[in-house]
Amino acid sequence: MTEFRYDTQLLFEGENLDEDTVHDHFTRHFKGDCLLAVGDENLIKIHFHTNEPWQVLEYCAGLGEIFDIVVEDMDRQARGLKG
């Protein structure tokens, strides 16, 4: 079993967004788990555990404006460290 290291969260805003399409893209193209893709046609929130958070950012930036980005190292969190 692969252990994913980065808790990646963000919001992105765009037009004619579809949370099901975004969810399906993640499951087909990205390695990770704990996916949450919720929102509406203008705003979607992403929560995803992955070892490649830059892929998440790149994909979402292609769909709209991304903001409120948080990428946390879950190994550091587990050891009680910040970041």
PDB file of N, CA and C in Angstrom:
ATOM      1  N   MET A   1       0.831  -1.184   0.000  1.00  0.00           N
ATOM      2  CA  MET A   1       0.000   0.000   0.000  1.00  0.00           C
ATOM      3  C   MET A   1       0.879   1.253   0.000  1.00  0.00           C
ATOM      4  N   THR A   2       0.569   2.194  -0.857  1.00  0.00           N
ATOM      5  CA  THR A   2       1.312   3.433  -0.950  1.00  0.00           C
ATOM      6  C   THR A   2       0.856   4.395   0.140  1.00  0.00           C
ATOM      7  N   GLU A   3       1.826   5.025   0.788  1.00  0.00           N
ATOM      8  CA  GLU A   3       1.506   6.046   1.771  1.00  0.00           C
ATOM      9  C   GLU A   3       1.650   7.406   1.104  1.00  0.00           C
ATOM     10  N   PHE A   4       0.592   8.188   1.160  1.00  0.00           N
ATOM     11  CA  PHE A   4       0.625   9.501   0.532  1.00  0.00           C
ATOM     12  C   PHE A   4       1.008  10.538   1.573  1.00  0.00           C
ATOM     13  N   ARG A   5       1.866  11.456   1.168  1.00  0.00           N
ATOM     14  CA  ARG A   5       2.529  12.333   2.122  1.00  0.00           C
ATOM     15  C   ARG A   5       1.895  13.712   2.267  1.00  0.00           C
ATOM     16  N   TYR A   6       1.307  14.247   1.226  1.00  0.00           N
ATOM     17  CA  TYR A   6       0.851  15.638   1.270  1.00  0.00           C
ATOM     18  C   TYR A   6      -0.666  15.760   1.278  1.00  0.00           C
ATOM     19  N   ASP A   7      -1.166  16.461   2.283  1.00  0.00           N
ATOM     20  CA  ASP A   7      -2.576  16.818   2.375  1.00  0.00           C
ATOM     21  C   ASP A   7      -2.723  18.101   1.560  1.00  0.00           C
ATOM     22  N   THR A   8      -3.376  18.010   0.421  1.00  0.00           N
ATOM     23  CA  THR A   8      -3.480  19.119  -0.522  1.00  0.00           C
ATOM     24  C   THR A   8      -4.922  19.606  -0.556  1.00  0.00           C
ATOM     25  N   GLN A   9      -5.109  20.905  -0.270  1.00  0.00           N
ATOM     26  CA  GLN A   9      -6.443  21.487  -0.250  1.00  0.00           C
ATOM     27  C   GLN A   9      -6.426  22.816  -0.984  1.00  0.00           C
ATOM     28  N   LEU A  10      -7.512  23.109  -1.669  1.00  0.00           N
ATOM     29  CA  LEU A  10      -7.625  24.382  -2.362  1.00  0.00           C
ATOM     30  C   LEU A  10      -9.061  24.625  -2.781  1.00  0.00           C
ATOM     31  N   LEU A  11      -9.322  25.854  -3.161  1.00  0.00           N
ATOM     32  CA  LEU A  11     -10.569  26.242  -3.812  1.00  0.00           C
ATOM     33  C   LEU A  11     -10.207  26.725  -5.204  1.00  0.00           C
ATOM     34  N   PHE A  12     -11.074  26.462  -6.168  1.00  0.00           N
ATOM     35  CA  PHE A  12     -10.887  27.113  -7.460  1.00  0.00           C
ATOM     36  C   PHE A  12     -12.221  27.567  -8.006  1.00  0.00           C
ATOM     37  N   GLU A  13     -12.145  28.707  -8.675  1.00  0.00           N
ATOM     38  CA  GLU A  13     -13.322  29.383  -9.195  1.00  0.00           C
ATOM     39  C   GLU A  13     -13.235  29.428 -10.707  1.00  0.00           C
ATOM     40  N   GLY A  14     -14.340  29.159 -11.368  1.00  0.00           N
ATOM     41  CA  GLY A  14     -14.378  29.183 -12.821  1.00  0.00           C
ATOM     42  C   GLY A  14     -15.815  29.249 -13.303  1.00  0.00           C
ATOM     43  N   GLU A  15     -16.011  28.854 -14.535  1.00  0.00           N
ATOM     44  CA  GLU A  15     -17.345  28.861 -15.131  1.00  0.00           C
ATOM     45  C   GLU A  15     -17.664  27.469 -15.660  1.00  0.00           C
ATOM     46  N   ASN A  16     -18.909  27.074 -15.500  1.00  0.00           N
ATOM     47  CA  ASN A  16     -19.388  25.786 -15.994  1.00  0.00           C
ATOM     48  C   ASN A  16     -18.569  24.613 -15.458  1.00  0.00           C
ATOM     49  N   LEU A  17     -18.199  24.693 -14.182  1.00  0.00           N
ATOM     50  CA  LEU A  17     -17.450  23.609 -13.548  1.00  0.00           C
ATOM     51  C   LEU A  17     -18.401  22.465 -13.211  1.00  0.00           C
ATOM     52  N   ASP A  18     -17.855  21.267 -13.173  1.00  0.00           N
ATOM     53  CA  ASP A  18     -18.646  20.073 -12.856  1.00  0.00           C
ATOM     54  C   ASP A  18     -17.843  19.231 -11.875  1.00  0.00           C
ATOM     55  N   GLU A  19     -18.314  19.139 -10.640  1.00  0.00           N
ATOM     56  CA  GLU A  19     -17.573  18.414  -9.606  1.00  0.00           C
ATOM     57  C   GLU A  19     -17.392  16.939  -9.957  1.00  0.00           C
ATOM     58  N   ASP A  20     -18.342  16.342 -10.657  1.00  0.00           N
ATOM     59  CA  ASP A  20     -18.203  14.932 -11.053  1.00  0.00           C
ATOM     60  C   ASP A  20     -17.082  14.753 -12.067  1.00  0.00           C
ATOM     61  N   THR A  21     -16.974  15.669 -13.010  1.00  0.00           N
ATOM     62  CA  THR A  21     -15.898  15.614 -14.011  1.00  0.00           C
ATOM     63  C   THR A  21     -14.543  15.778 -13.342  1.00  0.00           C
ATOM     64  N   VAL A  22     -14.447  16.718 -12.409  1.00  0.00           N
ATOM     65  CA  VAL A  22     -13.203  16.941 -11.678  1.00  0.00           C
ATOM     66  C   VAL A  22     -12.849  15.686 -10.869  1.00  0.00           C
ATOM     67  N   HIS A  23     -13.809  15.137 -10.162  1.00  0.00           N
ATOM     68  CA  HIS A  23     -13.590  13.924  -9.368  1.00  0.00           C
ATOM     69  C   HIS A  23     -13.100  12.780 -10.266  1.00  0.00           C
ATOM     70  N   ASP A  24     -13.755  12.584 -11.399  1.00  0.00           N
ATOM     71  CA  ASP A  24     -13.363  11.509 -12.313  1.00  0.00           C
ATOM     72  C   ASP A  24     -11.954  11.712 -12.855  1.00  0.00           C
ATOM     73  N   HIS A  25     -11.587  12.960 -13.159  1.00  0.00           N
ATOM     74  CA  HIS A  25     -10.235  13.246 -13.657  1.00  0.00           C
ATOM     75  C   HIS A  25      -9.192  12.861 -12.603  1.00  0.00           C
ATOM     76  N   PHE A  26      -9.449  13.228 -11.352  1.00  0.00           N
ATOM     77  CA  PHE A  26      -8.523  12.883 -10.275  1.00  0.00           C
ATOM     78  C   PHE A  26      -8.358  11.376 -10.166  1.00  0.00           C
ATOM     79  N   THR A  27      -9.455  10.633 -10.150  1.00  0.00           N
ATOM     80  CA  THR A  27      -9.364   9.186  -9.947  1.00  0.00           C
ATOM     81  C   THR A  27      -8.697   8.489 -11.130  1.00  0.00           C
ATOM     82  N   ARG A  28      -8.815   9.039 -12.325  1.00  0.00           N
ATOM     83  CA  ARG A  28      -8.190   8.434 -13.505  1.00  0.00           C
ATOM     84  C   ARG A  28      -6.725   8.823 -13.688  1.00  0.00           C
ATOM     85  N   HIS A  29      -6.337  10.035 -13.258  1.00  0.00           N
ATOM     86  CA  HIS A  29      -5.017  10.558 -13.621  1.00  0.00           C
ATOM     87  C   HIS A  29      -4.041  10.781 -12.480  1.00  0.00           C
ATOM     88  N   PHE A  30      -4.520  10.829 -11.235  1.00  0.00           N
ATOM     89  CA  PHE A  30      -3.638  11.143 -10.112  1.00  0.00           C
ATOM     90  C   PHE A  30      -3.595   9.989  -9.116  1.00  0.00           C
ATOM     91  N   LYS A  31      -2.424   9.769  -8.543  1.00  0.00           N
ATOM     92  CA  LYS A  31      -2.280   8.789  -7.482  1.00  0.00           C
ATOM     93  C   LYS A  31      -2.538   9.498  -6.164  1.00  0.00           C
ATOM     94  N   GLY A  32      -3.436   8.934  -5.351  1.00  0.00           N
ATOM     95  CA  GLY A  32      -3.731   9.539  -4.067  1.00  0.00           C
ATOM     96  C   GLY A  32      -4.958   8.911  -3.445  1.00  0.00           C
ATOM     97  N   ASP A  33      -5.388   9.481  -2.326  1.00  0.00           N
ATOM     98  CA  ASP A  33      -6.589   8.991  -1.665  1.00  0.00           C
ATOM     99  C   ASP A  33      -7.263  10.126  -0.901  1.00  0.00           C
ATOM    100  N   CYS A  34      -8.345   9.797  -0.236  1.00  0.00           N
ATOM    101  CA  CYS A  34      -9.134  10.761   0.555  1.00  0.00           C
ATOM    102  C   CYS A  34      -9.604  11.948  -0.290  1.00  0.00           C
ATOM    103  N   LEU A  35     -10.029  11.684  -1.506  1.00  0.00           N
ATOM    104  CA  LEU A  35     -10.461  12.749  -2.407  1.00  0.00           C
ATOM    105  C   LEU A  35     -11.824  13.300  -2.008  1.00  0.00           C
ATOM    106  N   LEU A  36     -11.879  14.609  -1.957  1.00  0.00           N
ATOM    107  CA  LEU A  36     -13.126  15.336  -1.778  1.00  0.00           C
ATOM    108  C   LEU A  36     -13.137  16.423  -2.841  1.00  0.00           C
ATOM    109  N   ALA A  37     -14.125  16.394  -3.717  1.00  0.00           N
ATOM    110  CA  ALA A  37     -14.304  17.421  -4.745  1.00  0.00           C
ATOM    111  C   ALA A  37     -15.771  17.830  -4.693  1.00  0.00           C
ATOM    112  N   VAL A  38     -16.034  18.964  -4.067  1.00  0.00           N
ATOM    113  CA  VAL A  38     -17.418  19.405  -3.882  1.00  0.00           C
ATOM    114  C   VAL A  38     -17.563  20.865  -4.290  1.00  0.00           C
ATOM    115  N   GLY A  39     -18.738  21.201  -4.774  1.00  0.00           N
ATOM    116  CA  GLY A  39     -19.004  22.581  -5.138  1.00  0.00           C
ATOM    117  C   GLY A  39     -20.145  22.681  -6.125  1.00  0.00           C
ATOM    118  N   ASP A  40     -20.054  23.707  -6.946  1.00  0.00           N
ATOM    119  CA  ASP A  40     -21.085  23.946  -7.948  1.00  0.00           C
ATOM    120  C   ASP A  40     -20.417  24.386  -9.249  1.00  0.00           C
ATOM    121  N   GLU A  41     -21.179  24.993 -10.146  1.00  0.00           N
ATOM    122  CA  GLU A  41     -20.636  25.349 -11.459  1.00  0.00           C
ATOM    123  C   GLU A  41     -19.666  26.525 -11.422  1.00  0.00           C
ATOM    124  N   ASN A  42     -19.529  27.188 -10.263  1.00  0.00           N
ATOM    125  CA  ASN A  42     -18.634  28.340 -10.154  1.00  0.00           C
ATOM    126  C   ASN A  42     -17.485  28.178  -9.169  1.00  0.00           C
ATOM    127  N   LEU A  43     -17.610  27.246  -8.218  1.00  0.00           N
ATOM    128  CA  LEU A  43     -16.603  27.114  -7.170  1.00  0.00           C
ATOM    129  C   LEU A  43     -16.522  25.654  -6.720  1.00  0.00           C
ATOM    130  N   ILE A  44     -15.298  25.126  -6.676  1.00  0.00           N
ATOM    131  CA  ILE A  44     -15.089  23.745  -6.229  1.00  0.00           C
ATOM    132  C   ILE A  44     -13.982  23.718  -5.185  1.00  0.00           C
ATOM    133  N   LYS A  45     -14.210  22.945  -4.115  1.00  0.00           N
ATOM    134  CA  LYS A  45     -13.202  22.715  -3.089  1.00  0.00           C
ATOM    135  C   LYS A  45     -12.613  21.330  -3.307  1.00  0.00           C
ATOM    136  N   ILE A  46     -11.293  21.264  -3.210  1.00  0.00           N
ATOM    137  CA  ILE A  46     -10.559  20.006  -3.354  1.00  0.00           C
ATOM    138  C   ILE A  46      -9.838  19.697  -2.051  1.00  0.00           C
ATOM    139  N   HIS A  47      -9.907  18.451  -1.646  1.00  0.00           N
ATOM    140  CA  HIS A  47      -9.093  17.899  -0.562  1.00  0.00           C
ATOM    141  C   HIS A  47      -8.573  16.574  -1.099  1.00  0.00           C
ATOM    142  N   PHE A  48      -7.241  16.367  -1.066  1.00  0.00           N
ATOM    143  CA  PHE A  48      -6.668  15.174  -1.682  1.00  0.00           C
ATOM    144  C   PHE A  48      -5.319  14.876  -1.051  1.00  0.00           C
ATOM    145  N   HIS A  49      -5.072  13.613  -0.709  1.00  0.00           N
ATOM    146  CA  HIS A  49      -3.774  13.176  -0.209  1.00  0.00           C
ATOM    147  C   HIS A  49      -2.991  12.600  -1.393  1.00  0.00           C
ATOM    148  N   THR A  50      -1.803  13.133  -1.623  1.00  0.00           N
ATOM    149  CA  THR A  50      -1.003  12.719  -2.777  1.00  0.00           C
ATOM    150  C   THR A  50       0.479  12.951  -2.497  1.00  0.00           C
ATOM    151  N   ASN A  51       1.325  12.357  -3.295  1.00  0.00           N
ATOM    152  CA  ASN A  51       2.757  12.641  -3.243  1.00  0.00           C
ATOM    153  C   ASN A  51       3.151  13.650  -4.321  1.00  0.00           C
ATOM    154  N   GLU A  52       2.187  14.074  -5.125  1.00  0.00           N
ATOM    155  CA  GLU A  52       2.460  14.980  -6.252  1.00  0.00           C
ATOM    156  C   GLU A  52       1.462  16.137  -6.271  1.00  0.00           C
ATOM    157  N   PRO A  53       1.510  16.998  -5.233  1.00  0.00           N
ATOM    158  CA  PRO A  53       0.526  18.077  -5.146  1.00  0.00           C
ATOM    159  C   PRO A  53       0.593  19.059  -6.303  1.00  0.00           C
ATOM    160  N   TRP A  54       1.749  19.204  -6.937  1.00  0.00           N
ATOM    161  CA  TRP A  54       1.874  20.125  -8.069  1.00  0.00           C
ATOM    162  C   TRP A  54       0.971  19.721  -9.222  1.00  0.00           C
ATOM    163  N   GLN A  55       0.675  18.430  -9.388  1.00  0.00           N
ATOM    164  CA  GLN A  55      -0.238  17.997 -10.441  1.00  0.00           C
ATOM    165  C   GLN A  55      -1.653  18.494 -10.168  1.00  0.00           C
ATOM    166  N   VAL A  56      -2.053  18.461  -8.905  1.00  0.00           N
ATOM    167  CA  VAL A  56      -3.368  18.962  -8.503  1.00  0.00           C
ATOM    168  C   VAL A  56      -3.471  20.454  -8.821  1.00  0.00           C
ATOM    169  N   LEU A  57      -2.452  21.206  -8.425  1.00  0.00           N
ATOM    170  CA  LEU A  57      -2.442  22.651  -8.659  1.00  0.00           C
ATOM    171  C   LEU A  57      -2.472  22.970 -10.154  1.00  0.00           C
ATOM    172  N   GLU A  58      -1.682  22.266 -10.930  1.00  0.00           N
ATOM    173  CA  GLU A  58      -1.623  22.504 -12.369  1.00  0.00           C
ATOM    174  C   GLU A  58      -2.973  22.233 -13.037  1.00  0.00           C
ATOM    175  N   TYR A  59      -3.595  21.123 -12.700  1.00  0.00           N
ATOM    176  CA  TYR A  59      -4.889  20.776 -13.291  1.00  0.00           C
ATOM    177  C   TYR A  59      -5.949  21.811 -12.924  1.00  0.00           C
ATOM    178  N   CYS A  60      -6.050  22.130 -11.646  1.00  0.00           N
ATOM    179  CA  CYS A  60      -7.087  23.071 -11.191  1.00  0.00           C
ATOM    180  C   CYS A  60      -6.856  24.475 -11.754  1.00  0.00           C
ATOM    181  N   ALA A  61      -5.614  24.884 -11.888  1.00  0.00           N
ATOM    182  CA  ALA A  61      -5.311  26.196 -12.472  1.00  0.00           C
ATOM    183  C   ALA A  61      -5.763  26.260 -13.924  1.00  0.00           C
ATOM    184  N   GLY A  62      -5.795  25.128 -14.594  1.00  0.00           N
ATOM    185  CA  GLY A  62      -6.275  25.078 -15.968  1.00  0.00           C
ATOM    186  C   GLY A  62      -7.787  25.206 -16.080  1.00  0.00           C
ATOM    187  N   LEU A  63      -8.486  25.035 -14.959  1.00  0.00           N
ATOM    188  CA  LEU A  63      -9.947  25.118 -14.955  1.00  0.00           C
ATOM    189  C   LEU A  63     -10.463  26.461 -14.455  1.00  0.00           C
ATOM    190  N   GLY A  64      -9.609  27.207 -13.761  1.00  0.00           N
ATOM    191  CA  GLY A  64     -10.048  28.484 -13.205  1.00  0.00           C
ATOM    192  C   GLY A  64      -8.983  29.072 -12.304  1.00  0.00           C
ATOM    193  N   GLU A  65      -9.399  30.045 -11.524  1.00  0.00           N
ATOM    194  CA  GLU A  65      -8.484  30.713 -10.600  1.00  0.00           C
ATOM    195  C   GLU A  65      -8.450  29.939  -9.290  1.00  0.00           C
ATOM    196  N   ILE A  66      -7.242  29.537  -8.864  1.00  0.00           N
ATOM    197  CA  ILE A  66      -7.116  28.796  -7.615  1.00  0.00           C
ATOM    198  C   ILE A  66      -6.722  29.744  -6.481  1.00  0.00           C
ATOM    199  N   PHE A  67      -7.211  29.435  -5.284  1.00  0.00           N
ATOM    200  CA  PHE A  67      -6.872  30.231  -4.107  1.00  0.00           C
ATOM    201  C   PHE A  67      -7.077  29.385  -2.862  1.00  0.00           C
ATOM    202  N   ASP A  68      -6.707  29.948  -1.710  1.00  0.00           N
ATOM    203  CA  ASP A  68      -6.763  29.229  -0.431  1.00  0.00           C
ATOM    204  C   ASP A  68      -6.055  27.876  -0.523  1.00  0.00           C
ATOM    205  N   ILE A  69      -4.842  27.902  -1.043  1.00  0.00           N
ATOM    206  CA  ILE A  69      -4.052  26.682  -1.230  1.00  0.00           C
ATOM    207  C   ILE A  69      -3.351  26.309   0.074  1.00  0.00           C
ATOM    208  N   VAL A  70      -3.508  25.053   0.457  1.00  0.00           N
ATOM    209  CA  VAL A  70      -2.799  24.511   1.618  1.00  0.00           C
ATOM    210  C   VAL A  70      -2.214  23.168   1.198  1.00  0.00           C
ATOM    211  N   VAL A  71      -0.890  23.037   1.328  1.00  0.00           N
ATOM    212  CA  VAL A  71      -0.225  21.760   1.096  1.00  0.00           C
ATOM    213  C   VAL A  71       0.580  21.475   2.355  1.00  0.00           C
ATOM    214  N   GLU A  72       0.170  20.439   3.083  1.00  0.00           N
ATOM    215  CA  GLU A  72       0.818  20.113   4.345  1.00  0.00           C
ATOM    216  C   GLU A  72       1.463  18.734   4.284  1.00  0.00           C
ATOM    217  N   ASP A  73       2.639  18.646   4.848  1.00  0.00           N
ATOM    218  CA  ASP A  73       3.375  17.395   4.953  1.00  0.00           C
ATOM    219  C   ASP A  73       2.780  16.595   6.116  1.00  0.00           C
ATOM    220  N   MET A  74       2.044  15.531   5.806  1.00  0.00           N
ATOM    221  CA  MET A  74       1.357  14.762   6.840  1.00  0.00           C
ATOM    222  C   MET A  74       2.324  14.021   7.756  1.00  0.00           C
ATOM    223  N   ASP A  75       3.524  13.706   7.282  1.00  0.00           N
ATOM    224  CA  ASP A  75       4.532  13.062   8.134  1.00  0.00           C
ATOM    225  C   ASP A  75       4.949  14.031   9.238  1.00  0.00           C
ATOM    226  N   ARG A  76       5.194  15.279   8.878  1.00  0.00           N
ATOM    227  CA  ARG A  76       5.554  16.295   9.881  1.00  0.00           C
ATOM    228  C   ARG A  76       4.397  16.511  10.866  1.00  0.00           C
ATOM    229  N   GLN A  77       3.172  16.539  10.340  1.00  0.00           N
ATOM    230  CA  GLN A  77       2.006  16.714  11.212  1.00  0.00           C
ATOM    231  C   GLN A  77       1.949  15.584  12.245  1.00  0.00           C
ATOM    232  N   ALA A  78       2.173  14.353  11.785  1.00  0.00           N
ATOM    233  CA  ALA A  78       2.098  13.191  12.664  1.00  0.00           C
ATOM    234  C   ALA A  78       3.150  13.254  13.772  1.00  0.00           C
ATOM    235  N   ARG A  79       4.276  13.904  13.486  1.00  0.00           N
ATOM    236  CA  ARG A  79       5.343  14.043  14.485  1.00  0.00           C
ATOM    237  C   ARG A  79       5.156  15.292  15.343  1.00  0.00           C
ATOM    238  N   GLY A  80       4.027  16.021  15.133  1.00  0.00           N
ATOM    239  CA  GLY A  80       3.741  17.191  15.938  1.00  0.00           C
ATOM    240  C   GLY A  80       4.473  18.439  15.505  1.00  0.00           C
ATOM    241  N   LEU A  81       5.038  18.430  14.288  1.00  0.00           N
ATOM    242  CA  LEU A  81       5.783  19.583  13.779  1.00  0.00           C
ATOM    243  C   LEU A  81       4.887  20.435  12.896  1.00  0.00           C
ATOM    244  N   LYS A  82       5.241  21.686  12.698  1.00  0.00           N
ATOM    245  CA  LYS A  82       4.467  22.565  11.823  1.00  0.00           C
ATOM    246  C   LYS A  82       4.898  22.388  10.385  1.00  0.00           C
ATOM    247  N   GLY A  83       3.940  22.693   9.465  1.00  0.00           N
ATOM    248  CA  GLY A  83       4.264  22.650   8.031  1.00  0.00           C
ATOM    249  C   GLY A  83       4.048  21.316   7.502  1.00  0.00           C
TER     250      GLY A  83
END
